[in-house]
Coordinates of N, CA, C and O in Angstrom, one line a residue:
M18 N 29.9 -23.2 -9.7 CA 30.4 -21.4 -10.0 C 29.4 -21.2 -11.7 O 29.0 -20.1 -11.0
K19 N 28.8 -21.8 -12.4 CA 28.2 -21.7 -12.8 C 26.7 -21.2 -12.7 O 25.5 -20.3 -12.8
K20 N 26.3 -22.3 -11.3 CA 25.1 -22.3 -10.9 C 25.0 -20.6 -9.9 O 24.1 -20.0 -10.3
L21 N 26.1 -20.4 -9.4 CA 25.9 -19.1 -8.6 C 25.6 -18.2 -9.5 O 25.2 -17.6 -9.6
L22 N 26.5 -18.5 -10.6 CA 26.5 -16.7 -12.0 C 25.0 -16.7 -12.4 O 24.3 -15.5 -12.5
V23 N 24.3 -18.2 -12.8 CA 22.9 -18.2 -13.0 C 22.0 -17.6 -11.6 O 21.3 -16.9 -12.2
T24 N 22.5 -17.8 -10.9 CA 21.0 -17.7 -9.7 C 21.5 -16.4 -10.1 O 20.1 -15.0 -9.1
L25 N 22.2 -15.2 -9.4 CA 22.9 -14.0 -9.4 C 22.2 -13.1 -10.5 O 21.6 -12.2 -10.1
M26 N 22.6 -14.2 -11.9 CA 22.0 -13.0 -12.9 C 19.9 -13.0 -12.7 O 19.6 -12.3 -13.0
L27 N 19.4 -14.1 -12.1 CA 18.6 -14.4 -12.0 C 17.6 -13.2 -10.8 O 16.4 -12.5 -10.8
S28 N 18.3 -13.3 -9.6 CA 17.5 -12.7 -8.7 C 17.9 -11.1 -8.9 O 17.0 -10.0 -8.2
A29 N 18.6 -11.0 -9.8 CA 19.1 -9.4 -10.5 C 17.8 -9.3 -11.3 O 17.4 -8.2 -11.3
M30 N 16.9 -10.0 -12.2 CA 16.1 -9.8 -13.4 C 14.7 -9.4 -12.2 O 13.8 -9.4 -12.6
A31 N 14.6 -10.5 -10.9 CA 13.5 -10.7 -10.2 C 13.0 -9.6 -9.8 O 11.6 -9.5 -10.3
P32 N 13.5 -8.5 -9.2 CA 12.7 -7.3 -8.5 C 12.0 -6.7 -10.1 O 10.3 -6.2 -9.6
A33 N 12.5 -6.6 -11.2 CA 12.0 -6.0 -12.3 C 10.4 -6.8 -13.0 O 9.8 -6.1 -13.1
A34 N 11.1 -8.2 -12.8 CA 9.9 -9.3 -13.7 C 8.7 -9.4 -12.2 O 7.4 -9.6 -12.6
F35 N 8.7 -8.9 -11.3 CA 7.6 -9.5 -10.2 C 7.4 -7.3 -9.7 O 7.7 -7.6 -8.7
A36 N 7.3 -6.6 -10.6 CA 7.1 -5.2 -9.7 C 5.9 -5.4 -9.1 O 4.6 -5.6 -9.5
V37 N 5.8 -4.7 -7.8 CA 4.9 -4.1 -7.1 C 3.9 -3.4 -7.5 O 4.7 -2.6 -7.3
T38 N 2.6 -2.8 -7.7 CA 2.6 -1.8 -7.7 C 1.4 -1.2 -6.7 O 0.3 -2.4 -6.1
T39 N 1.3 -0.4 -5.6 CA 0.8 -0.1 -4.5 C -0.2 1.4 -4.7 O 0.8 2.4 -5.1
I40 N -1.0 1.7 -4.0 CA -1.2 2.8 -4.2 C -1.6 3.2 -3.0 O -1.8 2.6 -1.8
K41 N -0.9 4.3 -2.7 CA -0.7 5.2 -1.4 C -1.2 6.7 -1.1 O -1.2 7.2 -2.4
A42 N -2.0 6.6 0.1 CA -2.8 8.0 0.2 C -2.8 8.8 1.5 O -2.7 7.9 2.3
E43 N -2.7 9.9 1.3 CA -2.9 10.7 2.4 C -4.8 10.8 2.4 O -5.3 11.3 1.9
V44 N -5.4 10.4 3.6 CA -6.4 10.4 4.0 C -7.0 11.6 5.1 O -6.5 11.3 6.5
N45 N -7.7 12.0 4.9 CA -8.7 13.5 5.8 C -9.6 12.7 6.4 O -10.4 12.4 5.6
G46 N -9.7 13.1 7.6 CA -11.3 12.9 8.6 C -11.0 11.8 9.3 O -11.8 11.5 9.6
M47 N -10.0 10.4 9.1 CA -10.0 9.6 10.3 C -9.4 10.1 12.0 O -8.4 11.1 11.8
V48 N -10.2 9.8 12.5 CA -10.1 10.5 13.6 C -10.4 9.5 15.1 O -9.8 10.0 15.9
C49 N -10.2 8.4 14.7 CA -10.3 7.2 15.7 C -9.5 5.7 14.8 O -10.2 5.6 13.2
A50 N -10.2 4.8 15.4 CA -9.4 4.0 15.3 C -11.0 3.2 14.6 O -10.3 1.8 13.4
F51 N -12.0 3.1 14.9 CA -13.0 2.7 14.1 C -13.0 3.3 12.7 O -13.5 2.9 11.7
C52 N -12.9 4.5 12.3 CA -12.5 5.1 11.3 C -11.6 4.3 10.1 O -11.5 4.0 9.4
A53 N -10.0 3.9 10.6 CA -9.2 3.3 9.8 C -9.7 1.9 10.0 O -9.8 1.5 8.8
K54 N -10.3 1.3 10.6 CA -10.8 0.0 10.1 C -12.1 0.0 9.5 O -11.8 -1.0 8.4
G55 N -13.0 0.5 9.7 CA -13.8 1.4 7.9 C -12.8 0.8 7.0 O -13.6 0.7 6.2
I56 N -12.1 2.0 7.1 CA -11.3 1.9 5.5 C -10.8 0.7 5.3 O -10.5 0.2 4.0
E57 N -9.8 -0.2 6.3 CA -9.5 -0.8 6.0 C -10.6 -2.4 5.2 O -10.5 -3.0 4.2
K58 N -11.6 -2.2 6.4 CA -12.3 -3.3 5.6 C -13.1 -2.7 4.1 O -13.0 -4.1 3.3
K59 N -13.1 -1.9 3.6 CA -13.7 -1.4 2.5 C -12.5 -2.0 1.4 O -12.8 -2.4 0.5
L60 N -11.3 -1.6 1.8 CA -10.4 -1.9 0.7 C -10.0 -3.4 0.8 O -9.5 -4.2 -0.3
N61 N -10.2 -4.0 2.0 CA -9.8 -5.7 1.9 C -11.1 -6.1 1.1 O -10.9 -7.7 0.5
A62 N -12.2 -5.4 0.9 CA -13.2 -6.2 -0.1 C -13.2 -6.4 -1.2 O -13.5 -7.2 -2.3
L63 N -12.0 -5.2 -1.7 CA -11.5 -5.3 -3.4 C -11.1 -6.5 -4.1 O -10.2 -7.2 -3.3
P64 N -11.8 -7.1 -4.8 CA -11.0 -8.1 -5.5 C -9.7 -8.2 -5.9 O -9.0 -9.1 -6.3
Q65 N -8.9 -6.8 -6.5 CA -7.3 -6.9 -6.6 C -6.8 -6.7 -5.6 O -5.5 -6.6 -5.9
K66 N -7.6 -6.3 -4.4 CA -5.9 -6.6 -3.1 C -5.2 -7.5 -3.0 O -6.2 -8.6 -3.0
Q67 N -4.4 -7.4 -2.9 CA -3.5 -8.4 -2.3 C -2.6 -7.9 -1.0 O -2.9 -8.7 -0.2
A68 N -2.9 -7.0 -0.4 CA -2.6 -6.6 1.2 C -2.8 -5.0 1.1 O -3.2 -3.6 -0.1
A69 N -3.7 -5.0 2.2 CA -4.2 -3.0 3.0 C -3.3 -2.7 4.1 O -3.0 -3.4 4.5
F70 N -3.1 -1.6 4.0 CA -2.7 -1.0 5.2 C -3.7 0.2 5.3 O -3.5 1.2 5.0
V71 N -3.7 0.8 6.7 CA -4.4 1.6 7.0 C -3.8 2.0 8.7 O -3.5 1.4 9.3
D72 N -3.3 3.6 8.6 CA -2.3 3.9 9.8 C -3.2 5.2 9.6 O -2.9 6.1 9.2
L73 N -3.8 5.2 11.4 CA -4.6 6.5 12.0 C -3.3 7.4 12.3 O -4.1 8.7 11.9
K74 N -2.2 7.1 12.8 CA -1.6 8.2 13.3 C -1.1 9.3 11.8 O -1.3 10.5 12.2
S75 N -0.4 8.3 11.2 CA -0.2 9.3 10.0 C -1.1 9.8 8.8 O -1.0 9.8 8.1
R76 N -2.3 8.9 8.9 CA -3.4 9.0 8.3 C -2.9 8.2 6.7 O -3.2 9.1 5.5
V77 N -2.2 7.5 6.6 CA -1.7 7.2 5.4 C -2.4 6.0 5.3 O -2.7 5.0 5.8
V78 N -2.9 5.3 4.1 CA -3.5 4.0 3.7 C -3.0 4.1 2.4 O -2.2 4.6 1.2
A79 N -2.9 2.5 2.0 CA -2.0 1.8 1.4 C -2.6 0.4 1.0 O -3.1 -0.2 1.3
L80 N -3.0 0.4 -0.6 CA -3.5 -0.5 -1.0 C -2.7 -1.6 -2.4 O -2.6 -0.7 -3.1
Q81 N -2.0 -2.4 -2.1 CA -1.4 -3.2 -2.5 C -2.4 -4.4 -3.8 O -2.9 -4.7 -3.1
L82 N -1.9 -4.3 -5.1 CA -2.2 -4.8 -5.5 C -2.0 -6.1 -6.5 O -0.5 -6.5 -6.4
K83 N -2.8 -7.0 -6.5 CA -2.5 -8.3 -7.0 C -1.4 -8.1 -8.6 O -2.1 -7.2 -9.1
D84 N -0.7 -9.1 -8.9 CA -0.1 -9.0 -10.2 C -1.0 -8.7 -10.9 O -2.2 -9.9 -10.8
G85 N -0.8 -8.2 -11.8 CA -1.9 -8.0 -12.8 C -3.0 -7.6 -12.9 O -4.0 -7.7 -13.8
Q86 N -2.9 -7.5 -11.5 CA -4.7 -6.3 -11.3 C -4.1 -5.1 -11.4 O -3.5 -4.6 -11.1
D87 N -5.3 -3.9 -11.4 CA -5.4 -2.9 -11.4 C -6.5 -2.1 -10.4 O -7.9 -2.7 -11.1
V88 N -6.6 -1.2 -10.1 CA -7.7 0.0 -9.8 C -7.3 1.0 -9.9 O -6.0 1.4 -9.9
S89 N -8.1 2.1 -10.6 CA -7.6 3.5 -11.3 C -7.9 4.3 -9.5 O -7.9 3.8 -8.9
N90 N -7.2 5.2 -10.0 CA -6.6 6.4 -9.1 C -8.3 6.9 -8.3 O -8.7 6.7 -7.2
D91 N -9.3 7.2 -9.6 CA -10.4 7.3 -9.2 C -11.4 6.6 -8.3 O -12.2 7.1 -7.3
A92 N -11.3 5.3 -9.0 CA -11.9 4.2 -8.6 C -11.5 4.0 -6.5 O -12.1 3.7 -5.8
F93 N -10.2 4.1 -6.8 CA -9.8 3.9 -5.3 C -10.2 5.1 -4.4 O -10.7 4.9 -3.4
S94 N -9.9 6.8 -4.9 CA -10.5 7.7 -4.4 C -12.4 7.4 -4.2 O -12.2 8.0 -2.7
K95 N -13.2 6.6 -4.8 CA -14.2 6.5 -4.7 C -14.3 5.6 -3.3 O -14.9 6.2 -2.5
V96 N -14.1 4.7 -3.1 CA -14.0 4.0 -1.9 C -13.8 4.8 -0.7 O -14.4 4.7 0.4
I97 N -12.6 5.6 -0.8 CA -12.6 6.2 0.6 C -13.4 7.1 0.5 O -13.8 7.4 1.7
Q98 N -13.9 7.7 -0.4 CA -15.0 9.3 -0.1 C -16.4 8.5 -0.2 O -17.1 8.7 0.8
D99 N -16.5 7.0 -0.5 CA -17.7 6.4 -0.2 C -17.7 5.9 1.3 O -18.9 5.9 2.0
A100 N -16.4 5.7 2.0 CA -16.6 5.6 3.6 C -16.8 7.2 4.3 O -16.6 6.3 5.5
G101 N -16.6 8.2 4.1 CA -16.6 9.2 4.5 C -15.6 10.4 4.7 O -16.0 10.8 5.2
Y102 N -14.7 10.1 4.2 CA -13.5 10.4 4.0 C -13.0 10.8 2.7 O -13.3 10.7 1.6
S103 N -11.8 12.4 2.3 CA -11.7 12.8 1.9 C -9.8 12.3 1.7 O -9.4 12.7 2.6
V104 N -9.5 12.2 0.1 CA -8.5 11.8 0.1 C -7.4 12.7 -0.5 O -7.6 14.0 -1.4
G105 N -6.4 13.0 0.1 CA -5.0 14.2 0.0 C -4.5 13.7 -1.1 O -4.9 13.0 -2.4
K106 N -2.9 13.6 -0.7 CA -2.1 13.5 -1.6 C -1.9 11.6 -2.3 O -2.4 10.6 -1.4
L107 N -2.1 11.5 -3.3 CA -2.4 9.9 -4.0 C -0.7 9.9 -5.0 O -1.0 10.4 -5.6
E108 N -0.6 8.8 -4.8 CA 0.4 8.3 -5.6 C 0.7 6.5 -6.0 O 0.0 6.1 -4.6
R109 N 1.1 6.4 -6.8 CA 1.3 5.0 -6.9 C 2.9 4.6 -6.7 O 3.8 5.1 -7.5
V110 N 3.2 3.6 -5.8 CA 4.7 3.0 -5.5 C 4.7 1.9 -5.8 O 4.1 1.2 -6.1
N111 N 6.3 1.4 -6.0 CA 6.7 0.0 -6.5 C 7.0 -0.1 -4.8 O 8.4 -0.7 -4.7
Q112 N 6.5 -0.5 -3.6 CA 6.9 -0.7 -2.6 C 5.7 -1.7 -2.2 O 4.3 -1.8 -2.4
T113 N 6.0 -2.9 -1.0 CA 4.8 -3.4 -0.8 C 4.4 -3.1 0.2 O 5.2 -2.0 0.8
V114 N 3.6 -3.4 1.3 CA 2.6 -2.9 2.0 C 3.3 -3.1 3.4 O 3.7 -1.8 4.3
E115 N 3.9 -3.9 3.3 CA 5.1 -4.4 4.7 C 6.1 -3.2 4.4 O 6.2 -3.0 5.7
V116 N 6.4 -2.5 3.3 CA 7.8 -1.6 3.4 C 7.3 -0.2 3.8 O 8.1 0.1 4.8
I117 N 6.2 -0.1 3.4 CA 5.4 1.3 3.6 C 5.2 1.5 5.2 O 5.3 2.2 6.0
Q118 N 4.7 0.0 5.8 CA 4.2 0.1 7.0 C 5.7 0.3 8.0 O 5.8 0.9 9.3
A119 N 6.4 -0.5 7.3 CA 7.5 0.1 8.5 C 8.6 1.3 8.4 O 9.0 1.7 9.4
E120 N 8.1 2.2 6.9 CA 8.3 3.6 7.0 C 7.5 4.1 7.9 O 8.2 5.1 8.3
V121 N 6.5 4.2 7.8 CA 5.5 4.7 8.7 C 6.0 4.8 10.1 O 5.9 5.2 11.1
A122 N 6.2 3.1 10.5 CA 6.7 3.1 12.2 C 7.8 3.6 12.5 O 8.0 4.4 13.5
S123 N 9.1 3.8 11.3 CA 10.0 4.5 11.8 C 10.0 5.6 11.7 O 10.4 6.8 12.2
A124 N 9.2 6.4 11.0 CA 8.9 7.6 10.9 C 8.3 8.5 12.4 O 8.5 9.1 12.9
E125 N 7.6 7.2 13.0 CA 6.8 8.2 14.0 C 7.8 7.7 15.1 O 7.5 8.4 16.1
K126 N 8.1 6.7 14.6 CA 9.3 6.5 15.9 C 10.4 7.4 16.1 O 11.0 8.0 17.3
A127 N 11.0 7.9 14.9 CA 11.8 9.2 15.2 C 11.2 10.3 15.8 O 11.7 11.2 16.0
G128 N 9.5 10.5 15.0 CA 9.1 11.6 15.6 C 9.0 11.6 17.0 O 8.4 12.9 17.9
S129 N 8.6 10.6 18.0 CA 8.5 10.3 18.9 C 9.7 11.2 19.7 O 9.2 11.1 21.3
K130 N 11.1 11.1 19.5 CA 11.9 11.2 20.0 C 12.3 12.4 20.6 O 11.6 13.5 20.0

């Protein structure tokens, strides 16, 4: 019973200890899969990158940062702009790329009904 309580306490504290930072943005100008792959390639080249996600249909781009790493909003925007696109809404979220990917897929599925 004591081990169970300790395990529960540690699992409750774990999300705060391992907070995820992801930069999520709406990117304007992506019109084809080649565009999306180009942005994804640029994001994957960043040393601070844990994971990257680019969705052409929703125009969502997400960069999950490694623990203890950071990329300024301006630096992130510059990567997108240097690839030839403009950044619309930009935000920092405490979600993994996988969660964002699932949300985008769910929204696209709901929109196609």
